[in-house]
Every structure is written in structure tokens, then in C-alpha cells.
């Protein structure tokens, strides 16, 4: 029996006789055909290469061999049906560097696709490649990683697009737009400023988060046309387990993209930076053309009752992570990146479309491998056919306790609602936002009263005011502060960053935030030109005072463990909100909070323009620890401040 839908592409879901009458849409399908082995894909040795394909609905399966990424087949080798819906083939001899695909007969259709488990592919990712991955290791490829406590709130994450870092004409980087550009040291930009990896190291962040570096769709970036203007963030997955070729110096070489990505990771590790990988397991680039659908039609994606794709991602489809073989694929893929590429952390795109069990299994497997690997994610509440109780989102945060989730309410409270362009935030003069700021300060936990968000512990919240999505913080401030001076806007921007770096939870900053990055008002620059997306090193040179301010904020956080308390109970015991007028928020961190060297800290976020007088708690003799430029007077129990900014006071004993 075949199933046909009212769509441009007809999908044949296969002859039910092949599966003993059980459809891919039947829950029994998972019971009958779940395969728990670790040998899916191609397993190479010089003596033989073994292939294992999971394709339960196929009546025939073949390995199609090629000599090149675009040539004609040199052989079509039949596979034998094996256990749990898998097909196997062993090819004797050394077939290293051979290209291959799978061809399956499903119902009346013959479909050919790249191996979903391929770890090496040719240009544009349409064919897998047989290769010994050890041959792709750099000369120096160590297991050593930069020291890190493994506690997520100790991370300071810096989000970066590979191409953005180096593509600016004055970046001083030779390998512009490439993996190797990440690895170059000693690079200089305008006025002799450090650029590239040196600039990032100087800031003092702990983790560099790379926007998608797996192989993404040719429709976004054609790897054969790298001399043409092109750009994409990469949120359209094609081959999950292989690096994107457009960032390699030679995309035609299957091994070079792997080797050069490893070189860049090693370079970051050598400089004390851990690497976070942005992964997108919630949808695929095209629900009809993706290898999953060609090999096992109907299984890997979600459908509405009317037979159309569920599309909570607004990208055309969703991956059915609740299906056992989809969940297995996600877990296997994450572990592959952690093992093969020494990835130190993972950021999950639109995790709200994935299921709780899968995310907890990823966490469990990572803990077995390296518990210092952290996980963060977008836990938005999204429109999907996945039952609400199964969704890995903010509402179900208590069921995924070891995953940090982006705090969008805090973002909007600080800079203004991202969906209302003229909406003001706390730093830009928005009214009535003080409690929203307090909720973020405590890391989104249940602090008491109306101060509560989604988190049970501070390790579950990621604090940020800008990322690759939406307006940059600077552009949002410009939109909402018509008539304001440049200097006032810079003060607002600095205050926003200061709030993020001193709040409980996991701080996250966007590349260029330290020099007030602008995308010329473009809100969604995922395919805008390099002029819009490049890190502007001329702007960086002009804003060195602001870069130094960000550096000092990072140093402040690292010097004071009171800003990164581990447990909610610690926050409730040590963090006390103090009386403060409107457009200000003040609090103390008391009694050597978190083992802080200072006995007490007093933190003030001031968004007022006029002279503001605050009563200080009678806890000892206060002295200025940070932000003295805003302090007009400091008496025993009075603080007078002038100007938008953050002030930190301390009692040392």
C-alpha cells in the first residue's frame, strides 16, 4: 500500500508487506525496528569497509560507488537484509577515498541518498566518502582541554560566526572566512589593534560558540561557487555529522574541511578557549529532499492530522525526536562531535521542538564522556504536534535540570521587546521593569513572591541581550532612543552588558557586543551581505574604551564568585534586594556569598539621568569596587550617583 498526499512531490511510504503490515506511523514500528548498534554508516579498515543502513521499509537496498563527487557510478552493490530493519554489505580491499550513496526501493520508487550517518562527504554533501578519520587529525591533536570547573555558571560564552570573524577587509587575517582564520594569531587591524583569536582571548571569555559548522544546504551556500558573494548562518542542516565545506580552503577535498576544523579547535584550546557547537536537530533543510525522507519516508519528521508537515520551526518541517531511531540519531551525532572534534559544549537550536527524553539522554551520555561539557538551548514554547508534556521547553525546565535555557524575558526587560521595534527596555528608559530585572538578577529561580521564572537552579538560565537573531543591542537602542546622544546610548549599552555579566546564571555575549556591533538596522541578517555581517574591526578600533569596559566586566565576574552562585538556595540566602527609586535596581550579596573575597557587595543598576540618592544598608564601611565614575558622593549610609551605569560597592571586613 502506498500513501499519496496533495503536494508537489509524491512520497511513496512503501509496501506494508515489507514491514509485516506495520506503517511507519504506527507506534509498533519502533518496537519492531529499533536498532541499538553503534555501527550505522561506513566502517573503514584497509582490509574491508562495512556498511550498515537502517531502512526497514525498503524492499531492496544498494551501495552505489563513485570515483568522484559528481561522476557516474562505478558499481552498484546489493545489500543484504539484516536485523531490526538494517541492511549490510562488506566490501573487501582498501576502498579509501571512494564516494558512495545508498539506493533503496520503497514501494514503487527508487530513491538515492547520502548516508545520514556519513562522517565524511564530498563537495555539497550529496555523497558520502569512505575515509580513515585518523588521517584527518592535525599534527598536534591533543585530548587536553582548557581548565574549566564544569559548572555552567562559570562559563562566559561568546557567540561567533566563522565567516564574520575574519572576512572584514581590515581584519588582518589571511584565511578570510575560513576555519583557519579562527586559528591565526598575532593578527592586527586598524590602528594596530589585536583582531581574531587574540582579541577574543584578551576579552577573557571561557567559551567560543560557533554558529552551525555542520554541512548545510547547497541552496544556502554552494560550495562550488565560493568566488561568488554568499552568506548564511547555517540553520538548514543537510549532513549532521560532517563539517561545512565552504569554510575550508578546499571544499573539494573531503578530508581538508575536517582537518582544518580540527586545527581551529586545537588553536582555540591552546589559547584557553573552550568550543561550543550550535546544533540544529529540530528540523532539516527540506523535508522532501533530505536523505532521511528518501531512505525511510515518513519516519523522521512530524505530521499534522491532515498529512502536512508539523512546522513549529517555521522552516517547513520538524524532526520527530520522540521516535526511537530519530532520538538515537541525535544522541549519536552529539557524541560523535564531542569525541571526534573535542567539542566542549552544545547549544541546541529550538529545543522546544525536541522531547525531554532525548535531551536527558544526550546529557546522560555526555556525562559519561566528559561531565564538564555543558548544554544550553532555546527552550521556547512552540506550536508543534508533540504533546506539551513531552516538550523540552521552559515550562518543563524542572524535567531537564542540567540544561541552561535562554532567558528571553530578561533580554526583553533589559533592551525592550524584540518583536516591538520601538519598545523601550530598562536601560533605555522603559517604565515599570524593575521587577522584571530582579527576576533575571536571581537567575530566573523561584526567589519568592512574584520573583520567579522557569528555572529551578541558576545553571538553567542563560542571560543575554543580543545574539545572531534580531537587532543587535546597539541597533535596538538606536531604534528606541530617538534624539538621544551617542554618549547616552553608549551608557545604555554598557549598562545592559554590565547587567548580564553580574547576574546569576550563565552569561552570554554576541561577537562584537564589546564594541557596540551594528548591522545597520538589519534585524534578520541570516543571508545579508558581508558588509552587514562582518565583524567591523574599524568600529572595534574606534570603540577600544568600550572593549576595555567589557573586558573589565568579565574580570569583575571572575574575581567575584558571588556573581555565579551555584544553587538557588544560596541565592535566596545571600542576595537581598535593597530599596531603590524607579529606574534603578539595587541589591546586596552578603556574607562572602559563594566564597567571595569581599564580605558584602552592593550592586546598583542605574538607568536614571538625574542625580539619584540611595540609602545603603548598615553593613560596614562601603568603598567603591567598580563604576566609580558614576559616584558623586559616598557617605557611610548614603550613595549619590549621576549617569546611566552600574556601580559596585564592597565591604571588605
Short mmCIF file of C-alpha atoms in Angstrom, two decimals, residues 185-559:
data_model
loop_
_atom_site.label_atom_id
_atom_site.label_comp_id
_atom_site.label_asym_id
_atom_site.label_seq_id
_atom_site.Cartn_x
_atom_site.Cartn_y
_atom_site.Cartn_z
CA UNK A 185 47.41 34.51 15.98
CA UNK A 186 49.22 37.81 16.03
CA UNK A 187 46.75 39.42 13.63
CA UNK A 188 46.38 43.19 13.69
CA UNK A 189 43.67 45.51 12.46
CA UNK A 190 43.20 49.29 12.17
CA UNK A 191 45.42 51.34 14.49
CA UNK A 192 47.31 48.16 15.38
CA UNK A 193 44.54 46.59 17.46
CA UNK A 194 44.51 42.84 18.03
CA UNK A 195 41.93 41.00 15.94
CA UNK A 196 40.67 37.45 15.59
CA UNK A 197 41.54 34.90 18.25
CA UNK A 198 43.89 37.32 20.05
CA UNK A 199 41.04 39.78 20.53
CA UNK A 200 38.77 37.06 21.93
CA UNK A 201 41.44 35.75 24.29
CA UNK A 202 42.11 39.28 25.55
CA UNK A 203 38.44 39.70 26.48
CA UNK A 204 38.68 36.80 28.92
CA UNK A 205 35.68 34.72 27.85
CA UNK A 206 35.76 30.98 28.51
CA UNK A 207 33.77 29.51 25.59
CA UNK A 208 33.55 30.45 21.91
CA UNK A 209 30.20 29.38 20.50
CA UNK A 210 30.33 28.74 16.76
CA UNK A 211 27.18 29.16 14.70
CA UNK A 212 26.44 25.96 12.73
CA UNK A 213 29.56 24.31 11.36
CA UNK A 214 27.97 21.06 10.16
CA UNK A 215 27.29 20.65 6.43
CA UNK A 216 24.30 22.77 5.49
CA UNK A 217 22.15 23.12 2.41
CA UNK A 218 23.58 23.88 -1.01
CA UNK A 219 20.64 26.23 -1.57
CA UNK A 220 22.18 28.46 1.13
CA UNK A 221 25.82 28.25 0.12
CA UNK A 222 27.01 26.36 -2.95
CA UNK A 223 30.47 25.05 -2.11
CA UNK A 224 31.42 25.05 -5.80
CA UNK A 225 30.90 28.81 -6.12
CA UNK A 226 32.99 30.29 -3.36
CA UNK A 227 34.11 33.14 -5.60
CA UNK A 228 30.52 34.39 -5.60
CA UNK A 229 29.02 36.57 -2.85
CA UNK A 230 27.35 34.24 -0.39
CA UNK A 231 26.31 34.15 3.22
CA UNK A 232 24.21 32.06 5.58
CA UNK A 233 24.06 31.30 9.27
CA UNK A 234 23.67 27.58 8.54
CA UNK A 235 20.39 26.74 10.28
CA UNK A 236 19.38 24.43 7.43
CA UNK A 237 21.02 21.06 8.18
CA UNK A 238 21.91 18.67 5.38
CA UNK A 239 24.59 16.32 6.78
CA UNK A 240 24.71 16.47 10.55
CA UNK A 241 28.00 14.67 11.18
CA UNK A 242 30.32 16.47 8.75
CA UNK A 243 31.82 19.98 8.78
CA UNK A 244 30.54 22.58 6.32
CA UNK A 245 32.81 22.79 3.28
CA UNK A 246 32.52 26.49 2.49
CA UNK A 247 34.74 27.31 5.49
CA UNK A 248 37.52 25.04 4.19
CA UNK A 249 40.34 26.24 1.95
CA UNK A 250 39.45 23.41 -0.47
CA UNK A 251 35.81 22.25 -0.30
CA UNK A 252 36.51 19.66 -2.99
CA UNK A 253 38.75 17.72 -0.62
CA UNK A 254 36.67 15.54 1.74
CA UNK A 255 39.43 15.48 4.35
CA UNK A 256 40.56 19.11 4.36
CA UNK A 257 37.34 20.51 5.86
CA UNK A 258 37.71 18.02 8.73
CA UNK A 259 41.40 18.68 9.27
CA UNK A 260 41.04 22.46 9.19
CA UNK A 261 38.12 22.49 11.61
CA UNK A 262 40.18 20.35 13.97
CA UNK A 263 43.11 22.73 13.58
CA UNK A 264 40.91 25.66 14.57
CA UNK A 265 39.52 23.82 17.60
CA UNK A 266 43.04 22.89 18.69
CA UNK A 267 44.11 26.52 18.30
CA UNK A 268 41.22 27.70 20.46
CA UNK A 269 42.01 25.06 23.07
CA UNK A 270 45.68 26.03 23.04
CA UNK A 271 44.66 29.60 23.85
CA UNK A 272 42.49 28.57 26.80
CA UNK A 273 39.16 28.77 24.99
CA UNK A 274 36.58 26.01 25.04
CA UNK A 275 34.39 25.47 21.97
CA UNK A 276 30.60 25.44 21.94
CA UNK A 277 28.86 23.97 18.89
CA UNK A 278 25.50 25.31 17.75
CA UNK A 279 23.43 22.28 16.67
CA UNK A 280 20.08 22.14 14.88
CA UNK A 281 18.29 18.83 15.37
CA UNK A 282 14.77 20.26 15.36
CA UNK A 283 14.29 20.49 11.58
CA UNK A 284 16.02 19.73 8.26
CA UNK A 285 16.70 21.89 5.22
CA UNK A 286 13.96 20.26 3.12
CA UNK A 287 11.50 17.68 4.40
CA UNK A 288 11.07 16.09 0.96
CA UNK A 289 14.65 16.11 -0.33
CA UNK A 290 16.57 15.28 2.85
CA UNK A 291 18.27 11.88 2.98
CA UNK A 292 16.04 10.79 5.90
CA UNK A 293 12.87 11.04 3.82
CA UNK A 294 14.38 9.33 0.81
CA UNK A 295 15.57 6.34 2.83
CA UNK A 296 12.69 5.85 5.29
CA UNK A 297 9.82 8.06 4.07
CA UNK A 298 7.50 9.35 6.77
CA UNK A 299 9.53 8.23 9.76
CA UNK A 300 11.90 11.04 10.70
CA UNK A 301 9.55 14.04 10.55
CA UNK A 302 6.30 15.02 12.27
CA UNK A 303 2.96 15.32 10.53
CA UNK A 304 -0.30 17.02 11.34
CA UNK A 305 -3.54 15.03 11.21
CA UNK A 306 -4.17 16.35 7.68
CA UNK A 307 -0.91 14.80 6.47
CA UNK A 308 1.07 18.04 6.16
CA UNK A 309 4.33 18.65 7.98
CA UNK A 310 4.15 19.98 11.52
CA UNK A 311 6.15 23.20 11.32
CA UNK A 312 6.81 24.75 14.71
CA UNK A 313 10.23 25.78 13.46
CA UNK A 314 8.73 27.88 10.64
CA UNK A 315 11.32 26.19 8.44
CA UNK A 316 8.95 23.77 6.72
CA UNK A 317 9.19 20.73 8.99
CA UNK A 318 10.16 19.28 12.37
CA UNK A 319 12.24 16.26 13.29
CA UNK A 320 10.29 13.61 15.21
CA UNK A 321 12.79 13.30 18.06
CA UNK A 322 10.33 11.20 20.07
CA UNK A 323 10.74 8.35 17.57
CA UNK A 324 13.41 5.99 18.87
CA UNK A 325 15.68 5.97 15.81
CA UNK A 326 15.48 9.76 15.49
CA UNK A 327 16.37 10.14 19.16
CA UNK A 328 19.23 7.68 18.69
CA UNK A 329 20.49 9.64 15.70
CA UNK A 330 20.54 12.89 17.68
CA UNK A 331 22.36 11.32 20.61
CA UNK A 332 24.85 9.51 18.37
CA UNK A 333 25.52 12.71 16.44
CA UNK A 334 26.24 14.80 19.54
CA UNK A 335 28.56 12.13 20.92
CA UNK A 336 30.35 11.96 17.56
CA UNK A 337 31.12 15.69 17.67
CA UNK A 338 32.21 15.52 21.29
CA UNK A 339 34.55 12.58 20.64
CA UNK A 340 35.87 13.22 17.15
CA UNK A 341 36.12 17.02 17.32
CA UNK A 342 36.68 17.54 21.07
CA UNK A 343 33.67 19.86 21.31
CA UNK A 344 33.26 21.25 24.86
CA UNK A 345 29.66 22.46 24.90
CA UNK A 346 26.49 22.34 22.81
CA UNK A 347 23.84 24.94 22.09
CA UNK A 348 20.57 23.39 20.85
CA UNK A 349 18.55 25.43 18.41
CA UNK A 350 14.77 25.48 19.11
CA UNK A 351 14.98 22.80 21.78
CA UNK A 352 11.30 23.42 22.49
CA UNK A 353 10.57 21.21 19.47
CA UNK A 354 12.63 18.33 20.85
CA UNK A 355 11.45 15.89 23.51
CA UNK A 356 12.53 15.68 27.13
CA UNK A 357 13.72 12.08 27.00
CA UNK A 358 16.08 12.74 24.10
CA UNK A 359 17.62 15.78 25.76
CA UNK A 360 18.13 13.93 29.03
CA UNK A 361 19.71 11.03 27.18
CA UNK A 362 22.13 13.44 25.47
CA UNK A 363 23.01 14.83 28.89
CA UNK A 364 23.49 11.33 30.34
CA UNK A 365 25.78 10.24 27.52
CA UNK A 366 27.83 13.44 27.70
CA UNK A 367 28.23 12.96 31.44
CA UNK A 368 29.68 9.52 30.75
CA UNK A 369 32.13 11.03 28.27
CA UNK A 370 33.02 14.32 29.98
CA UNK A 371 30.76 15.92 32.62
CA UNK A 372 32.44 19.31 32.06
CA UNK A 373 30.65 19.56 28.69
CA UNK A 374 27.80 21.99 29.17
CA UNK A 375 24.47 22.20 27.36
CA UNK A 376 22.42 25.32 26.63
CA UNK A 377 19.35 25.67 24.45
CA UNK A 378 16.42 27.69 23.16
CA UNK A 379 13.53 26.38 25.21
CA UNK A 380 10.79 28.39 23.55
CA UNK A 381 7.14 27.33 23.73
CA UNK A 382 6.33 26.45 20.14
CA UNK A 383 3.40 25.29 18.03
CA UNK A 384 4.01 21.61 17.41
CA UNK A 385 2.07 18.34 17.36
CA UNK A 386 4.43 16.96 20.01
CA UNK A 387 2.35 16.70 23.22
CA UNK A 388 3.04 19.54 25.65
CA UNK A 389 4.15 17.20 28.43
CA UNK A 390 6.97 15.88 26.23
CA UNK A 391 8.39 19.20 25.07
CA UNK A 392 11.86 20.24 26.23
CA UNK A 393 10.98 23.87 26.92
CA UNK A 394 10.93 26.47 29.69
CA UNK A 395 7.65 25.18 31.12
CA UNK A 396 9.21 21.77 31.61
CA UNK A 397 12.59 23.03 32.82
CA UNK A 398 12.34 21.02 36.03
CA UNK A 399 12.42 17.83 33.93
CA UNK A 400 15.64 18.80 32.11
CA UNK A 401 17.61 20.14 35.08
CA UNK A 402 21.11 20.06 33.56
CA UNK A 403 20.37 22.24 30.52
CA UNK A 404 20.58 26.04 30.51
CA UNK A 405 17.83 27.85 28.63
CA UNK A 406 17.94 31.32 27.10
CA UNK A 407 16.04 33.84 29.21
CA UNK A 408 14.08 35.85 26.67
CA UNK A 409 12.04 37.69 29.31
CA UNK A 410 15.23 39.08 30.81
CA UNK A 411 16.52 40.07 27.36
CA UNK A 412 13.33 41.99 26.63
CA UNK A 413 13.25 43.60 30.08
CA UNK A 414 16.76 44.96 29.59
CA UNK A 415 16.58 46.24 25.99
CA UNK A 416 12.88 46.16 25.05
CA UNK A 417 10.57 43.67 23.39
CA UNK A 418 12.33 42.32 20.28
CA UNK A 419 9.01 41.97 18.45
CA UNK A 420 8.06 45.63 19.02
CA UNK A 421 10.83 47.67 17.47
CA UNK A 422 10.10 50.88 19.42
CA UNK A 423 9.63 49.12 22.76
CA UNK A 424 11.97 50.52 25.41
CA UNK A 425 13.82 48.39 27.89
CA UNK A 426 15.09 49.18 31.38
CA UNK A 427 18.38 50.65 30.11
CA UNK A 428 16.67 52.91 27.57
CA UNK A 429 14.12 54.41 29.95
CA UNK A 430 11.30 51.86 29.90
CA UNK A 431 8.99 52.20 32.89
CA UNK A 432 7.85 49.57 35.37
CA UNK A 433 10.51 46.99 34.51
CA UNK A 434 12.28 46.83 37.86
CA UNK A 435 10.72 43.52 38.95
CA UNK A 436 11.46 42.00 35.56
CA UNK A 437 15.09 42.94 36.08
CA UNK A 438 15.05 41.45 39.58
CA UNK A 439 13.72 38.15 38.20
CA UNK A 440 16.70 37.96 35.89
CA UNK A 441 19.22 39.02 38.51
CA UNK A 442 18.38 35.95 40.61
CA UNK A 443 18.86 33.62 37.66
CA UNK A 444 15.20 33.01 36.86
CA UNK A 445 14.68 30.92 40.03
CA UNK A 446 11.74 30.97 42.44
CA UNK A 447 13.19 33.65 44.69
CA UNK A 448 9.93 34.36 46.48
CA UNK A 449 6.80 36.41 45.94
CA UNK A 450 6.38 37.43 42.32
CA UNK A 451 10.08 36.97 41.58
CA UNK A 452 10.08 33.67 39.72
CA UNK A 453 10.65 32.42 36.20
CA UNK A 454 11.26 28.99 34.69
CA UNK A 455 14.46 27.91 36.42
CA UNK A 456 14.87 25.73 39.49
CA UNK A 457 18.59 26.47 39.66
CA UNK A 458 20.74 29.30 38.23
CA UNK A 459 22.54 26.82 35.95
CA UNK A 460 19.29 26.60 33.97
CA UNK A 461 19.21 30.18 32.75
CA UNK A 462 21.30 31.84 30.03
CA UNK A 463 21.39 35.63 30.32
CA UNK A 464 21.84 37.68 27.16
CA UNK A 465 20.81 40.91 25.48
CA UNK A 466 21.82 40.11 21.93
CA UNK A 467 22.70 37.17 19.71
CA UNK A 468 22.80 36.43 15.98
CA UNK A 469 18.98 36.76 15.86
CA UNK A 470 17.06 40.07 15.86
CA UNK A 471 18.53 43.55 16.20
CA UNK A 472 21.88 43.93 17.85
CA UNK A 473 21.70 45.68 21.20
CA UNK A 474 23.12 48.86 19.66
CA UNK A 475 20.63 48.88 16.78
CA UNK A 476 17.74 48.25 19.20
CA UNK A 477 18.86 51.14 21.40
CA UNK A 478 19.09 53.43 18.37
CA UNK A 479 15.55 52.44 17.37
CA UNK A 480 14.13 53.23 20.79
CA UNK A 481 16.01 56.41 21.73
CA UNK A 482 15.29 58.97 19.05
CA UNK A 483 17.03 62.24 19.79
CA UNK A 484 19.46 60.78 22.32
CA UNK A 485 23.16 61.50 22.09
CA UNK A 486 25.71 58.91 21.06
CA UNK A 487 27.25 59.09 24.55
CA UNK A 488 23.93 58.38 26.28
CA UNK A 489 23.34 55.42 24.02
CA UNK A 490 26.80 54.07 24.82
CA UNK A 491 25.98 54.34 28.51
CA UNK A 492 22.77 52.36 27.99
CA UNK A 493 24.65 49.73 26.04
CA UNK A 494 27.32 49.39 28.71
CA UNK A 495 24.71 49.08 31.45
CA UNK A 496 22.97 46.27 29.55
CA UNK A 497 26.23 44.34 29.26
CA UNK A 498 27.02 45.02 32.92
CA UNK A 499 23.67 43.56 33.98
CA UNK A 500 24.36 40.37 32.03
CA UNK A 501 27.87 39.90 33.46
CA UNK A 502 26.77 40.41 37.09
CA UNK A 503 23.51 38.45 37.15
CA UNK A 504 23.17 34.91 38.47
CA UNK A 505 23.12 32.31 35.72
CA UNK A 506 25.17 31.76 32.56
CA UNK A 507 26.34 34.97 30.80
CA UNK A 508 26.27 35.03 27.02
CA UNK A 509 27.57 37.78 24.75
CA UNK A 510 27.43 38.17 20.98
CA UNK A 511 30.59 38.73 18.98
CA UNK A 512 31.05 42.47 18.57
CA UNK A 513 28.82 43.36 21.52
CA UNK A 514 32.00 44.61 23.19
CA UNK A 515 32.35 47.34 20.55
CA UNK A 516 28.63 48.02 20.10
CA UNK A 517 28.17 45.97 16.98
CA UNK A 518 25.74 47.32 14.42
CA UNK A 519 24.16 45.61 11.44
CA UNK A 520 22.93 48.93 10.06
CA UNK A 521 19.47 48.24 11.44
CA UNK A 522 19.05 44.87 9.68
CA UNK A 523 17.02 42.70 12.05
CA UNK A 524 17.46 39.28 10.46
CA UNK A 525 20.82 39.16 8.70
CA UNK A 526 20.98 35.39 8.07
CA UNK A 527 21.62 35.91 4.38
CA UNK A 528 22.65 39.56 4.26
CA UNK A 529 25.94 40.61 2.72
CA UNK A 530 29.30 40.51 4.39
CA UNK A 531 29.13 44.30 4.66
CA UNK A 532 26.30 43.82 7.17
CA UNK A 533 27.55 40.70 8.94
CA UNK A 534 31.33 41.09 9.14
CA UNK A 535 32.85 41.98 12.48
CA UNK A 536 33.80 45.58 11.79
CA UNK A 537 37.37 45.92 13.04
CA UNK A 538 37.37 49.63 12.21
CA UNK A 539 34.44 50.06 14.61
CA UNK A 540 36.33 47.96 17.13
CA UNK A 541 39.33 50.26 16.83
CA UNK A 542 37.11 53.30 17.37
CA UNK A 543 35.50 51.73 20.45
CA UNK A 544 38.53 50.47 22.34
CA UNK A 545 37.29 52.16 25.51
CA UNK A 546 34.12 50.08 25.25
CA UNK A 547 36.11 46.92 24.56
CA UNK A 548 38.09 47.62 27.71
CA UNK A 549 34.82 48.10 29.62
CA UNK A 550 33.62 44.64 28.54
CA UNK A 551 36.99 43.18 29.47
CA UNK A 552 36.74 44.75 32.92
CA UNK A 553 33.21 43.36 33.41
CA UNK A 554 34.46 39.87 32.63
CA UNK A 555 37.35 40.33 35.06
CA UNK A 556 34.90 41.57 37.70
CA UNK A 557 32.73 38.47 37.33
CA UNK A 558 35.70 36.13 37.51
CA UNK A 559 37.09 37.90 40.58
#
